[in-house]
Tab-separated table of C-alpha atoms in Angstrom:
chain	number	residue	atom	x	y	z
C	1	MET	CA	-18.468	76.260	-38.143
C	2	SER	CA	-18.733	72.938	-36.338
C	3	GLU	CA	-21.550	71.667	-38.576
C	4	ILE	CA	-19.410	71.595	-41.677
C	5	LEU	CA	-16.484	70.046	-39.796
C	6	ASP	CA	-18.760	67.383	-38.299
C	7	ASN	CA	-19.970	66.547	-41.791
C	8	PHE	CA	-16.610	66.886	-43.477
C	9	ASP	CA	-16.900	63.418	-45.026
C	10	LEU	CA	-19.848	64.787	-47.049
C	11	VAL	CA	-17.623	67.581	-48.353
C	12	LEU	CA	-14.914	65.113	-49.325
C	13	ARG	CA	-17.384	62.765	-50.996
C	14	ALA	CA	-18.817	65.689	-52.978
C	15	PHE	CA	-15.357	66.706	-54.184
C	16	TRP	CA	-14.633	63.074	-55.071
C	17	LEU	CA	-17.626	63.181	-57.436
C	18	THR	CA	-16.364	66.493	-58.860
C	19	ILE	CA	-12.964	64.886	-59.464
C	20	GLN	CA	-14.569	61.842	-61.109
C	21	LEU	CA	-16.612	64.096	-63.383
C	22	ALA	CA	-13.558	66.177	-64.244
C	23	VAL	CA	-11.193	63.255	-64.920
C	24	LEU	CA	-13.669	61.260	-67.025
C	25	SER	CA	-14.806	64.286	-69.037
C	26	GLY	CA	-11.214	65.437	-69.376
C	27	ILE	CA	-10.121	62.140	-70.948
C	28	ALA	CA	-13.207	61.931	-73.177
C	29	SER	CA	-12.920	65.519	-74.399
C	30	MET	CA	-9.215	65.111	-75.162
C	31	VAL	CA	-10.061	62.125	-77.383
C	32	LEU	CA	-13.016	63.808	-79.089
C	33	GLY	CA	-11.117	67.116	-79.390
C	34	THR	CA	-8.147	65.400	-81.068
C	35	LEU	CA	-10.474	63.717	-83.580
C	36	LEU	CA	-12.117	67.069	-84.257
C	37	VAL	CA	-8.823	68.867	-84.819
C	38	ALA	CA	-7.663	66.135	-87.227
C	39	MET	CA	-10.886	66.660	-89.187
C	40	ARG	CA	-10.556	70.403	-88.971
C	41	ILE	CA	-7.050	70.662	-90.405
C	42	GLY	CA	-7.394	67.716	-92.789
C	43	PRO	CA	-7.658	67.700	-96.585
C	44	VAL	CA	-11.303	66.570	-96.859
C	45	ALA	CA	-13.532	69.640	-97.142
C	46	VAL	CA	-16.716	67.999	-95.820
C	47	LEU	CA	-15.005	66.782	-92.653
C	48	ARG	CA	-13.515	70.256	-92.177
C	49	GLY	CA	-17.012	71.690	-92.500
C	50	ILE	CA	-18.458	69.254	-89.964
C	51	ALA	CA	-15.737	69.950	-87.400
C	52	THR	CA	-15.985	73.724	-87.883
C	53	THR	CA	-19.773	73.661	-87.522
C	54	TYR	CA	-19.556	71.492	-84.413
C	55	VAL	CA	-17.025	73.802	-82.779
C	56	THR	CA	-18.967	76.957	-83.655
C	57	LEU	CA	-22.284	75.602	-82.403
C	58	LEU	CA	-21.001	74.031	-79.189
C	59	ARG	CA	-18.746	76.947	-78.242
C	60	ASN	CA	-21.620	79.403	-78.439
C	61	THR	CA	-24.197	77.342	-76.550
C	62	PRO	CA	-24.237	77.711	-72.763
C	63	LEU	CA	-23.216	74.500	-71.004
C	64	LEU	CA	-26.502	74.640	-69.091
C	65	ILE	CA	-28.447	74.285	-72.355
C	66	ILE	CA	-26.363	71.236	-73.294
C	67	PHE	CA	-27.193	69.776	-69.877
C	68	ILE	CA	-30.870	70.500	-70.566
C	69	PHE	CA	-30.568	68.569	-73.842
C	70	ILE	CA	-28.968	65.548	-72.170
C	71	PHE	CA	-30.861	65.500	-68.866
C	72	ILE	CA	-34.301	66.845	-69.776
C	73	ALA	CA	-34.873	66.882	-73.551
C	74	ALA	CA	-33.280	63.532	-74.451
C	75	PRO	CA	-35.228	61.433	-71.899
C	76	ASP	CA	-38.356	63.080	-73.283
C	77	LEU	CA	-37.515	61.435	-76.627
C	78	GLY	CA	-36.672	58.162	-74.940
C	79	TRP	CA	-32.871	58.532	-74.831
C	80	PHE	CA	-30.616	58.164	-71.786
C	81	VAL	CA	-33.605	57.221	-69.652
C	82	HIS	CA	-31.745	54.661	-67.547
C	83	THR	CA	-28.249	56.093	-67.996
C	84	PRO	CA	-26.525	56.844	-64.660
C	85	PHE	CA	-26.353	60.552	-63.823
C	86	LEU	CA	-22.556	60.513	-63.730
C	87	VAL	CA	-22.392	59.203	-67.319
C	88	LYS	CA	-24.910	61.783	-68.522
C	89	GLY	CA	-22.936	64.535	-66.788
C	90	VAL	CA	-19.724	63.343	-68.427
C	91	ILE	CA	-21.422	63.302	-71.839
C	92	ALA	CA	-22.696	66.879	-71.448
C	93	VAL	CA	-19.387	68.276	-70.200
C	94	THR	CA	-17.489	66.366	-72.914
C	95	LEU	CA	-19.660	67.618	-75.778
C	96	TYR	CA	-19.012	71.182	-74.623
C	97	THR	CA	-15.334	70.922	-73.689
C	98	SER	CA	-14.209	69.009	-76.800
C	99	ALA	CA	-14.951	72.094	-78.910
C	100	PHE	CA	-12.539	74.105	-76.757
C	101	VAL	CA	-9.961	71.300	-76.753
C	102	CYS	CA	-10.135	71.348	-80.563
C	103	GLU	CA	-9.447	75.096	-80.574
C	104	SER	CA	-6.547	74.764	-78.107
C	105	LEU	CA	-4.968	71.985	-80.175
C	106	ARG	CA	-5.423	74.001	-83.357
C	107	ALA	CA	-3.506	76.829	-81.724
C	108	GLY	CA	-0.799	74.264	-80.909
C	109	VAL	CA	-0.724	72.940	-84.473
C	110	ASN	CA	-0.301	76.492	-85.726
C	111	ALA	CA	2.683	76.878	-83.406
C	112	VAL	CA	4.610	73.954	-84.967
C	113	PRO	CA	7.253	75.391	-87.324
C	114	LEU	CA	6.294	75.041	-90.990
C	115	GLY	CA	9.542	73.231	-91.833
C	116	GLN	CA	8.515	70.245	-89.691
C	117	ALA	CA	5.445	69.378	-91.737
C	118	GLU	CA	7.257	70.191	-94.976
C	119	ALA	CA	10.160	67.900	-94.081
C	120	ALA	CA	7.699	65.135	-93.212
C	121	ARG	CA	6.042	65.533	-96.592
C	122	ALA	CA	9.416	65.643	-98.297
C	123	ILE	CA	10.280	62.178	-96.994
C	124	GLY	CA	6.962	60.938	-98.312
C	125	MET	CA	4.719	60.831	-95.258
C	126	THR	CA	0.982	60.880	-95.797
C	127	PHE	CA	-1.322	63.290	-93.969
C	128	GLY	CA	-2.085	60.684	-91.318
C	129	GLN	CA	1.582	59.807	-90.726
C	130	ASN	CA	2.483	63.474	-90.756
C	131	LEU	CA	-0.061	64.197	-88.010
C	132	ARG	CA	0.698	61.096	-85.950
C	133	HIS	CA	4.490	61.158	-85.983
C	134	VAL	CA	5.477	64.763	-86.596
C	135	VAL	CA	2.858	67.465	-86.100
C	136	LEU	CA	0.571	66.315	-83.275
C	137	PRO	CA	3.326	65.277	-80.807
C	138	GLN	CA	4.816	68.736	-81.130
C	139	ALA	CA	1.409	70.389	-81.201
C	140	PHE	CA	0.484	68.735	-77.897
C	141	ARG	CA	3.558	70.298	-76.310
C	142	ALA	CA	2.757	73.726	-77.674
C	143	SER	CA	-0.867	73.286	-76.578
C	144	VAL	CA	-0.088	72.644	-72.918
C	145	PRO	CA	-0.916	76.178	-71.693
C	146	PRO	CA	-4.192	76.629	-73.647
C	147	LEU	CA	-5.182	73.001	-72.939
C	148	ALA	CA	-4.544	73.548	-69.246
C	149	SER	CA	-6.760	76.645	-69.354
C	150	THR	CA	-9.472	74.608	-71.057
C	151	LEU	CA	-9.233	71.772	-68.536
C	152	ILE	CA	-9.265	74.165	-65.592
C	153	ALA	CA	-12.374	75.840	-66.983
C	154	MET	CA	-13.866	72.371	-67.480
C	155	THR	CA	-13.205	71.418	-63.848
C	156	LYS	CA	-15.071	74.517	-62.737
C	157	ASN	CA	-17.800	73.826	-65.292
C	158	THR	CA	-18.576	70.447	-63.732
C	159	SER	CA	-20.404	72.575	-61.137
C	160	VAL	CA	-23.282	72.959	-63.632
C	161	ALA	CA	-24.082	69.290	-62.951
C	162	ALA	CA	-25.365	70.513	-59.567
C	163	VAL	CA	-28.430	71.963	-61.289
C	164	PHE	CA	-29.329	68.489	-62.579
C	165	GLY	CA	-29.167	66.494	-59.381
C	166	LEU	CA	-25.568	65.311	-59.153
C	167	MET	CA	-24.385	65.693	-55.566
C	168	GLU	CA	-20.999	67.141	-56.454
C	169	ALA	CA	-19.280	69.957	-54.604
C	170	THR	CA	-21.516	72.836	-55.709
C	171	ALA	CA	-24.730	70.933	-55.030
C	172	ARG	CA	-23.350	69.932	-51.635
C	173	MET	CA	-22.596	73.549	-50.830
C	174	ARG	CA	-26.195	74.433	-51.597
C	175	TRP	CA	-27.312	71.573	-49.344
C	176	PHE	CA	-25.172	72.950	-46.507
C	177	THR	CA	-26.273	76.571	-46.995
C	178	ASN	CA	-29.897	75.453	-47.006
C	179	ARG	CA	-29.410	73.644	-43.744
C	180	TYR	CA	-27.092	75.905	-41.754
C	181	THR	CA	-28.146	79.414	-42.735
C	182	ASP	CA	-25.954	81.138	-40.138
C	183	ASP	CA	-22.750	79.753	-41.539
C	184	THR	CA	-23.060	80.688	-45.214
C	185	ILE	CA	-19.660	82.398	-45.334
C	186	THR	CA	-17.730	79.551	-43.680
C	187	ILE	CA	-19.405	76.984	-45.913
C	188	PHE	CA	-18.646	79.026	-49.028
C	189	ILE	CA	-14.992	79.471	-48.040
C	190	VAL	CA	-14.545	75.742	-47.393
C	191	PHE	CA	-15.927	74.803	-50.821
C	192	ALA	CA	-14.103	77.663	-52.571
C	193	ILE	CA	-10.813	76.440	-51.097
C	194	GLY	CA	-11.608	72.949	-52.387
C	195	TYR	CA	-12.026	74.271	-55.927
C	196	ILE	CA	-8.947	76.479	-55.620
C	197	ILE	CA	-6.876	73.425	-54.656
C	198	LEU	CA	-8.134	71.494	-57.707
C	199	VAL	CA	-7.452	74.442	-60.024
C	200	GLU	CA	-3.989	75.133	-58.649
C	201	VAL	CA	-3.008	71.439	-58.851
C	202	LEU	CA	-3.943	71.431	-62.553
C	203	SER	CA	-2.158	74.708	-63.055
C	204	LEU	CA	1.032	73.532	-61.351
C	205	GLY	CA	0.874	70.268	-63.285
C	206	SER	CA	0.696	72.037	-66.611
C	207	PHE	CA	3.478	74.397	-65.583
C	208	GLY	CA	5.676	71.410	-64.732
C	209	LEU	CA	4.844	69.601	-67.994
C	210	GLU	CA	5.544	72.706	-69.995
C	211	ARG	CA	8.956	73.227	-68.407
C	212	ARG	CA	9.892	69.583	-68.772
C	213	TRP	CA	8.891	69.389	-72.425
C	214	LYS	CA	10.524	72.677	-73.251
C	215	ALA	CA	13.816	71.293	-71.963
C	216	ALA	CA	13.351	68.116	-74.020
C	217	ARG	CA	13.122	70.075	-77.250
W	1	MET	CA	-0.357	75.924	-91.631
W	2	THR	CA	-3.144	73.673	-92.789
W	3	THR	CA	-1.954	73.647	-96.389
W	4	VAL	CA	1.585	72.494	-95.548
W	5	LEU	CA	0.271	69.403	-93.786
W	6	PHE	CA	-0.477	67.549	-96.995
W	7	ASP	CA	0.749	67.634	-100.603
W	8	ALA	CA	-1.314	69.362	-103.233
W	9	PRO	CA	-3.621	66.491	-104.201
W	10	GLY	CA	-2.976	64.783	-107.537
W	11	PRO	CA	-5.742	63.453	-109.803
W	12	ARG	CA	-6.112	60.160	-107.940
W	13	THR	CA	-6.161	61.787	-104.488
W	14	ARG	CA	-8.657	64.339	-105.739
W	15	ALA	CA	-10.850	61.497	-106.934
W	16	ARG	CA	-10.487	59.824	-103.552
W	17	HIS	CA	-11.361	63.057	-101.748
W	18	ARG	CA	-14.371	63.443	-104.035
W	19	LEU	CA	-15.403	59.953	-102.994
W	20	TYR	CA	-14.969	60.838	-99.288
W	21	THR	CA	-16.945	64.021	-99.860
W	22	VAL	CA	-19.793	62.222	-101.602
W	23	VAL	CA	-19.868	59.407	-99.043
W	24	THR	CA	-19.821	61.825	-96.110
W	25	ALA	CA	-22.385	64.124	-97.722
W	26	VAL	CA	-24.687	61.164	-98.354
W	27	ALA	CA	-24.120	59.976	-94.781
W	28	ILE	CA	-24.927	63.438	-93.405
W	29	VAL	CA	-28.070	63.777	-95.504
W	30	ALA	CA	-29.096	60.250	-94.481
W	31	ALA	CA	-28.402	61.050	-90.823
W	32	VAL	CA	-30.390	64.298	-90.973
W	33	VAL	CA	-33.287	62.683	-92.808
W	34	GLY	CA	-33.156	59.704	-90.468
W	35	PHE	CA	-33.098	61.973	-87.418
W	36	ILE	CA	-36.048	63.980	-88.687
W	37	ALA	CA	-37.956	60.780	-89.469
W	38	TYR	CA	-37.049	59.523	-85.993
W	39	LEU	CA	-38.274	62.751	-84.383
W	40	ASN	CA	-41.444	62.475	-86.441
W	41	SER	CA	-42.015	58.897	-85.317
W	42	LYS	CA	-41.593	60.054	-81.727
W	43	GLY	CA	-44.123	62.813	-82.382
W	44	ALA	CA	-41.533	65.523	-81.686
W	45	LEU	CA	-42.487	67.466	-84.789
W	46	ALA	CA	-46.158	67.702	-83.849
W	47	TYR	CA	-47.489	71.225	-84.283
W	48	HIS	CA	-48.771	71.612	-80.729
W	49	LEU	CA	-45.251	71.173	-79.356
W	50	TRP	CA	-43.894	74.010	-81.486
W	51	GLU	CA	-47.001	76.154	-81.193
W	52	PRO	CA	-45.720	78.321	-78.298
W	53	PHE	CA	-42.884	79.535	-80.518
W	54	VAL	CA	-45.268	80.964	-83.105
W	55	THR	CA	-47.786	82.287	-80.563
W	56	PRO	CA	-47.194	86.044	-80.069
W	57	GLN	CA	-47.788	85.838	-76.312
W	58	TYR	CA	-45.055	83.235	-75.769
W	59	VAL	CA	-42.706	84.720	-78.341
W	60	ARG	CA	-42.955	87.986	-76.437
W	61	ALA	CA	-42.308	86.162	-73.163
W	62	LEU	CA	-39.247	84.458	-74.679
W	63	LEU	CA	-37.828	87.609	-76.220
W	64	VAL	CA	-38.759	90.269	-73.647
W	65	ASP	CA	-38.832	88.413	-70.302
W	66	GLY	CA	-36.209	85.964	-71.519
W	67	LEU	CA	-33.657	87.181	-74.012
W	68	LEU	CA	-33.872	90.869	-73.116
W	69	LYS	CA	-33.501	90.174	-69.372
W	70	THR	CA	-30.578	87.871	-70.135
W	71	LEU	CA	-28.881	90.549	-72.220
W	72	GLU	CA	-29.570	93.194	-69.569
W	73	MET	CA	-28.000	91.032	-66.870
W	74	ALA	CA	-25.010	90.252	-69.097
W	75	PHE	CA	-24.604	93.913	-70.046
W	76	ALA	CA	-24.844	95.129	-66.453
W	77	SER	CA	-22.351	92.572	-65.214
W	78	VAL	CA	-19.880	93.339	-68.013
W	79	LEU	CA	-20.106	97.070	-67.201
W	80	PHE	CA	-19.480	96.458	-63.496
W	81	ALA	CA	-16.815	93.893	-64.385
W	82	ILE	CA	-14.946	96.514	-66.424
W	83	VAL	CA	-14.830	98.800	-63.375
W	84	PHE	CA	-13.721	95.891	-61.161
W	85	GLY	CA	-11.198	94.866	-63.808
W	86	VAL	CA	-9.655	98.314	-64.196
W	87	VAL	CA	-9.302	98.766	-60.438
W	88	PHE	CA	-7.720	95.378	-59.796
W	89	GLY	CA	-5.791	95.210	-63.071
W	90	VAL	CA	-4.124	98.547	-62.375
W	91	GLY	CA	-3.748	97.505	-58.746
W	92	LYS	CA	-1.742	94.471	-59.827
W	93	LEU	CA	0.728	96.856	-61.497
W	94	SER	CA	0.995	99.125	-58.457
W	95	ASP	CA	4.369	100.205	-57.098
W	96	HIS	CA	3.313	99.115	-53.625
W	97	ALA	CA	3.915	95.423	-52.983
W	98	TRP	CA	1.107	95.071	-50.401
W	99	LEU	CA	-1.442	96.449	-52.889
W	100	ARG	CA	-0.175	94.144	-55.630
W	101	TRP	CA	-0.549	91.154	-53.316
W	102	ILE	CA	-4.082	92.037	-52.228
W	103	CYS	CA	-5.168	92.509	-55.836
W	104	LEU	CA	-3.455	89.278	-56.872
W	105	LEU	CA	-5.213	87.308	-54.137
W	106	VAL	CA	-8.647	88.777	-54.891
W	107	VAL	CA	-8.269	88.201	-58.633
W	108	GLU	CA	-6.965	84.647	-58.197
W	109	PHE	CA	-9.745	83.778	-55.770
W	110	PHE	CA	-12.579	84.840	-58.044
W	111	ARG	CA	-10.977	83.297	-61.119
W	112	ALA	CA	-10.590	79.891	-59.492
W	113	VAL	CA	-14.088	79.583	-58.004
W	114	PRO	CA	-16.917	78.351	-60.278
W	115	VAL	CA	-19.455	81.070	-61.136
W	116	LEU	CA	-22.298	78.845	-60.024
W	117	LEU	CA	-20.730	78.410	-56.573
W	118	LEU	CA	-20.375	82.202	-56.285
W	119	MET	CA	-23.933	82.677	-57.481
W	120	ILE	CA	-25.366	80.275	-54.900
W	121	PHE	CA	-23.340	81.928	-52.158
W	122	VAL	CA	-24.439	85.445	-53.082
W	123	PHE	CA	-28.028	84.238	-53.376
W	124	PHE	CA	-28.176	82.556	-49.981
W	125	TYR	CA	-26.153	85.261	-48.258
W	126	TRP	CA	-28.008	88.258	-49.617
W	127	GLY	CA	-30.352	87.643	-52.543
W	128	ILE	CA	-32.818	85.318	-50.848
W	129	THR	CA	-34.288	88.125	-48.734
W	130	HIS	CA	-34.676	90.593	-51.615
W	131	ASP	CA	-37.279	88.930	-53.878
W	132	GLU	CA	-36.888	89.309	-57.635
W	133	PHE	CA	-34.243	92.026	-57.327
W	134	GLY	CA	-32.231	89.712	-55.104
W	135	ARG	CA	-32.329	86.852	-57.588
W	136	LEU	CA	-31.390	89.068	-60.500
W	137	GLY	CA	-28.784	90.818	-58.366
W	138	SER	CA	-27.202	87.516	-57.318
W	139	VAL	CA	-26.598	86.637	-60.960
W	140	VAL	CA	-25.189	90.086	-61.753
W	141	ILE	CA	-22.944	90.155	-58.668
W	142	ALA	CA	-21.573	86.657	-59.291
W	143	LEU	CA	-20.913	87.376	-62.959
W	144	THR	CA	-19.340	90.734	-62.093
W	145	LEU	CA	-16.898	89.158	-59.645
W	146	TYR	CA	-15.888	86.349	-62.013
W	147	ASN	CA	-15.685	88.364	-65.235
W	148	GLY	CA	-14.126	91.275	-63.367
W	149	ALA	CA	-11.332	89.008	-62.164
W	150	VAL	CA	-10.758	87.716	-65.692
W	151	LEU	CA	-10.848	91.263	-67.092
W	152	ALA	CA	-8.360	92.418	-64.444
W	153	GLU	CA	-5.898	89.990	-66.016
W	154	VAL	CA	-6.856	91.211	-69.499
W	155	PHE	CA	-6.302	94.842	-68.475
W	156	ARG	CA	-2.992	94.045	-66.833
W	157	ALA	CA	-1.809	92.172	-69.923
W	158	GLY	CA	-3.139	94.966	-72.151
W	159	ILE	CA	-1.321	97.679	-70.219
W	160	GLN	CA	1.891	95.670	-70.272
W	161	ALA	CA	1.481	95.149	-74.023
W	162	VAL	CA	1.793	98.906	-74.642
W	163	GLN	CA	5.282	99.633	-75.908
W	164	LYS	CA	7.711	100.470	-73.150
W	165	GLY	CA	8.877	103.667	-74.850
W	166	GLN	CA	5.432	105.190	-74.396
W	167	ALA	CA	5.625	105.173	-70.597
W	168	GLU	CA	9.301	106.169	-70.641
W	169	ALA	CA	8.587	109.126	-72.920
W	170	ALA	CA	5.687	110.173	-70.702
W	171	TYR	CA	7.879	110.078	-67.588
W	172	ALA	CA	10.568	111.963	-69.501
W	173	ILE	CA	8.273	114.923	-70.189
W	174	GLY	CA	7.446	115.007	-66.489
W	175	LEU	CA	4.062	113.261	-66.141
W	176	ARG	CA	3.391	111.654	-62.800
W	177	LYS	CA	2.585	107.952	-62.564
W	178	THR	CA	-1.170	108.465	-62.327
W	179	GLN	CA	-1.047	110.676	-65.381
W	180	VAL	CA	1.074	108.138	-67.257
W	181	MET	CA	-1.511	105.484	-66.456
W	182	THR	CA	-4.647	107.477	-67.224
W	183	SER	CA	-3.542	109.524	-70.209
W	184	ILE	CA	-0.890	107.357	-71.897
W	185	LEU	CA	-1.172	103.657	-71.019
W	186	LEU	CA	-4.908	103.010	-70.515
W	187	PRO	CA	-6.116	104.680	-73.754
W	188	GLN	CA	-3.673	102.628	-75.801
W	189	ALA	CA	-4.356	99.458	-73.837
W	190	VAL	CA	-8.091	99.741	-74.531
W	191	LYS	CA	-7.387	99.283	-78.224
W	192	ILE	CA	-5.328	96.148	-77.628
W	193	MET	CA	-7.786	94.520	-75.291
W	194	LEU	CA	-11.099	95.400	-76.924
W	195	PRO	CA	-11.332	92.050	-78.795
W	196	ALA	CA	-10.622	90.114	-75.593
W	197	LEU	CA	-13.229	92.245	-73.844
W	198	ILE	CA	-15.895	91.448	-76.428
W	199	SER	CA	-15.000	87.730	-76.231
W	200	GLN	CA	-15.551	87.963	-72.488
W	201	CYS	CA	-19.078	89.232	-73.210
W	202	VAL	CA	-19.784	85.854	-74.854
W	203	VAL	CA	-18.782	84.174	-71.585
W	204	ALA	CA	-21.010	86.547	-69.609
W	205	VAL	CA	-24.006	85.929	-71.886
W	206	LYS	CA	-23.543	82.156	-71.640
W	207	ASP	CA	-23.170	82.254	-67.862
W	208	THR	CA	-26.407	84.196	-67.323
W	209	SER	CA	-28.116	80.895	-68.171
W	210	LEU	CA	-26.986	79.638	-64.742
W	211	GLY	CA	-29.465	82.075	-63.193
W	212	MET	CA	-32.053	79.314	-63.646
W	213	TYR	CA	-30.643	77.652	-60.519
W	214	VAL	CA	-31.522	80.628	-58.302
W	215	ALA	CA	-34.799	81.262	-60.198
W	216	ALA	CA	-33.506	84.522	-61.642
W	217	PRO	CA	-35.335	85.834	-64.720
W	218	GLY	CA	-33.807	85.166	-68.131
W	219	LEU	CA	-34.044	82.942	-71.155
W	220	THR	CA	-33.521	79.631	-69.359
W	221	PHE	CA	-36.068	80.582	-66.692
W	222	VAL	CA	-38.751	81.394	-69.276
W	223	GLY	CA	-37.772	78.275	-71.224
W	224	LYS	CA	-38.237	76.117	-68.136
W	225	GLN	CA	-41.727	77.539	-67.588
W	226	ILE	CA	-42.629	76.875	-71.216
W	227	TYR	CA	-41.487	73.272	-71.226
W	228	ASN	CA	-43.111	72.599	-67.879
W	229	GLN	CA	-46.387	73.863	-69.294
W	230	PHE	CA	-46.296	72.285	-72.776
W	231	HIS	CA	-44.032	69.272	-72.100
W	232	ASN	CA	-41.975	70.191	-75.151
W	233	GLN	CA	-38.533	69.908	-73.521
W	234	PHE	CA	-36.691	69.068	-76.742
W	235	GLN	CA	-38.314	71.802	-78.815
W	236	THR	CA	-37.735	74.476	-76.155
W	237	ALA	CA	-34.101	73.450	-75.777
W	238	ILE	CA	-33.619	73.830	-79.546
W	239	VAL	CA	-35.168	77.325	-79.524
W	240	MET	CA	-33.123	78.448	-76.496
W	241	ALA	CA	-29.894	77.122	-78.010
W	242	ALA	CA	-30.652	78.893	-81.300
W	243	LEU	CA	-31.235	82.224	-79.532
W	244	TYR	CA	-28.021	81.947	-77.505
W	245	ILE	CA	-25.999	80.904	-80.556
W	246	ALA	CA	-27.352	83.827	-82.595
W	247	VAL	CA	-26.445	86.388	-79.924
W	248	ASN	CA	-22.994	84.899	-79.354
W	249	LEU	CA	-22.187	84.654	-83.048
W	250	LEU	CA	-22.985	88.364	-83.398
W	251	LEU	CA	-20.640	89.107	-80.498
W	252	THR	CA	-17.918	86.884	-82.004
W	253	LEU	CA	-18.279	88.737	-85.322
W	254	ALA	CA	-17.877	92.032	-83.463
W	255	ALA	CA	-14.763	90.708	-81.723
W	256	THR	CA	-13.229	89.552	-85.015
W	257	TRP	CA	-14.025	92.897	-86.593
W	258	ALA	CA	-12.471	94.789	-83.651
W	259	GLN	CA	-9.422	92.545	-83.805
W	260	ARG	CA	-8.883	93.238	-87.523
W	261	ARG	CA	-9.672	96.915	-87.236
W	262	LEU	CA	-7.792	97.824	-84.066
W	263	VAL	CA	-5.094	95.239	-83.475
W	264	GLY	CA	-4.259	94.000	-86.959
W	265	GLU	CA	-2.209	90.899	-87.597
W	266	LYS	CA	-0.827	90.652	-84.090
W	267	LYS	CA	-1.987	87.747	-81.935
W	268	PRO	CA	-5.059	88.268	-79.796
W	269	LEU	CA	-4.315	89.100	-76.201
W	270	ASP	CA	-4.228	86.013	-74.044
W	271	VAL	CA	-4.270	85.316	-70.357
W	272	GLY	CA	-4.113	81.916	-68.677
W	273	MET	CA	-6.577	80.677	-66.119
W	274	THR	CA	-4.367	81.245	-63.070
W	275	ALA	CA	-1.329	83.304	-62.131
W	276	ILE	CA	0.880	80.283	-62.734
W	277	SER	CA	-0.382	79.471	-66.190
W	278	THR	CA	-0.414	83.114	-67.327
W	279	ALA	CA	3.362	82.920	-67.458
W	280	GLY	CA	3.210	80.380	-70.261
W	281	ALA	CA	0.044	81.285	-72.112
W	282	GLU	CA	0.839	82.976	-75.383
W	283	THR	CA	-1.605	81.347	-77.722
W	284	GLN	CA	-5.201	81.744	-78.678
W	285	ARG	CA	-7.620	82.815	-76.018
W	286	SER	CA	-10.279	80.297	-75.175
W	287	THR	CA	-13.624	81.662	-74.116
W	288	VAL	CA	-14.885	78.847	-71.949
C-alpha cells in the first residue's frame, strides 16, 4: 500500500500522459471525422467511396494492429523514425477513432429533421453552405451522446500505447505490479479509479452539454 | 437524408462532379501506383519478405496457432460474457434496491476500466503462475468481464424494450416474476438484442489482439514471431490486418442480416458508455 502512495507522483505523471494522449487524439479525430462525414454524405461519388472504405477498414482493424503499423512497420520503411512517441501514439489513436467519430456524426446528421436541409436548399444554399450553417451545427448537438461514447472509448483505448513504450497509466500500472508483487490488487484499484474518474468526467460533461443544448433548441 | 442535402445536380453540376470524379480517381490511381513504386524502391515487395505467407508451415501457424486461437478466445469470452451479462443485466432490473446497486456498481466498474488494464491485472494476479493456460485465461477473463459488463447493459435495454403489455399480461394470468422474466421477457428480448450481441463479438475479436502484451497465443503473437524472424514488419502487419478485417466483416454482415431479419426497420439497440450517458443515447451503436 505504502509503495504506491510513496510514488504517487509517478501515478499522476502517468495519468497526465494519458490525458495528453486523449485530448490531442480527441481534437485530431474530431477534425478528421468531420472531414470524413462531409465526404461520406456529399454529392461526389468517389469521395463517398473513399470515406466509406476508410471507415470500414479502420473500424474492423484492431487498434493494436494500427499501432503496429505506426510504431513497428512504418519505421521499417523509413517513416516516423525520429517522431516522438507521443505524436506517433496520437496518430495511431486518431486514425482509429476518426472512423468512429464519422459514424457518430453520421447518426447525428440523420437525426436532423429533413425540413431543415430542404429549407436551406430552398433559399439557395449550396451543399457546403447547407452543411456549414444548417445541418452540421444541429448534427453536432444530436451527436453529443454517441460522440461522448466514442471519446470515452478512445480515452480507454489510449491504454494500448502502453504496449509500445509510452509510460502512460496502463504501462505505469504494469511497472508497479512488476515491482511490488504483493500489492497487485491495491495498485489495480488505484489505476482503475483514475480511469473511472476520467470516464465519468467525460460522461458528466456530455450530459451537461446535451441538457444545455436541448434547452437552447 | 443524404439526398436532401443537395439539389438534384443539373447538367453543369454533373459535369463538375464528373471532373471531381476523374481528378480524384486519377489522384487515387497515382497515389496507389506511387505507393507501390515507393514500396518497391524500399524493397518491401521483395519475394523473401512475403515468402512466409505462401509457405504452408507458416500459413498453418498463422491460421491454426494464430487465427483459430484468437477466434477460440473471442468465442469463449463472448459465451462467458453472455452468462455474466444475463446475471447482471437481470440483476439491474431486480425489485431489490441493494441488488440493483451492487449490479450497477459492478457493471459500471468493468465498463469504465480499459480492457488492457484488466488484462494486465488478471495476468499478474493469477495468470503468471499458470503458464500458457494462465496467459490465455487472462485474456479470456479480462474480455469476459469487459464484454459481460457491456452485454449486461444490452440485456437490460433489450428487456426494457419488450412491450410493457407483455409483462402485464403475464402477471395477469398469474405468472410469478421469475416466470415472467424467463418465459416471457428474455425470449423476446433475445430477438431485439441479437444484432447488438453480434456487434459486440467484433469488439471481442479485436480486443483479443491485446493478448500480445501478456504473451498469450493468438494472431498478433504469431505475427510478432514471424516479423521478428523475417524482419518483414510491414508485410506481416498487412496480412494480420487483412485477416482481422475479413473476420470482422463477416460478423458485421451477420449482424446486419440479423437486424433485418429479426428487428426490422426499428433502430438498433443502443447503450451509452456509462450509466449517465445511457440516459441520452438513442442513436447508432458504436462498436469501439
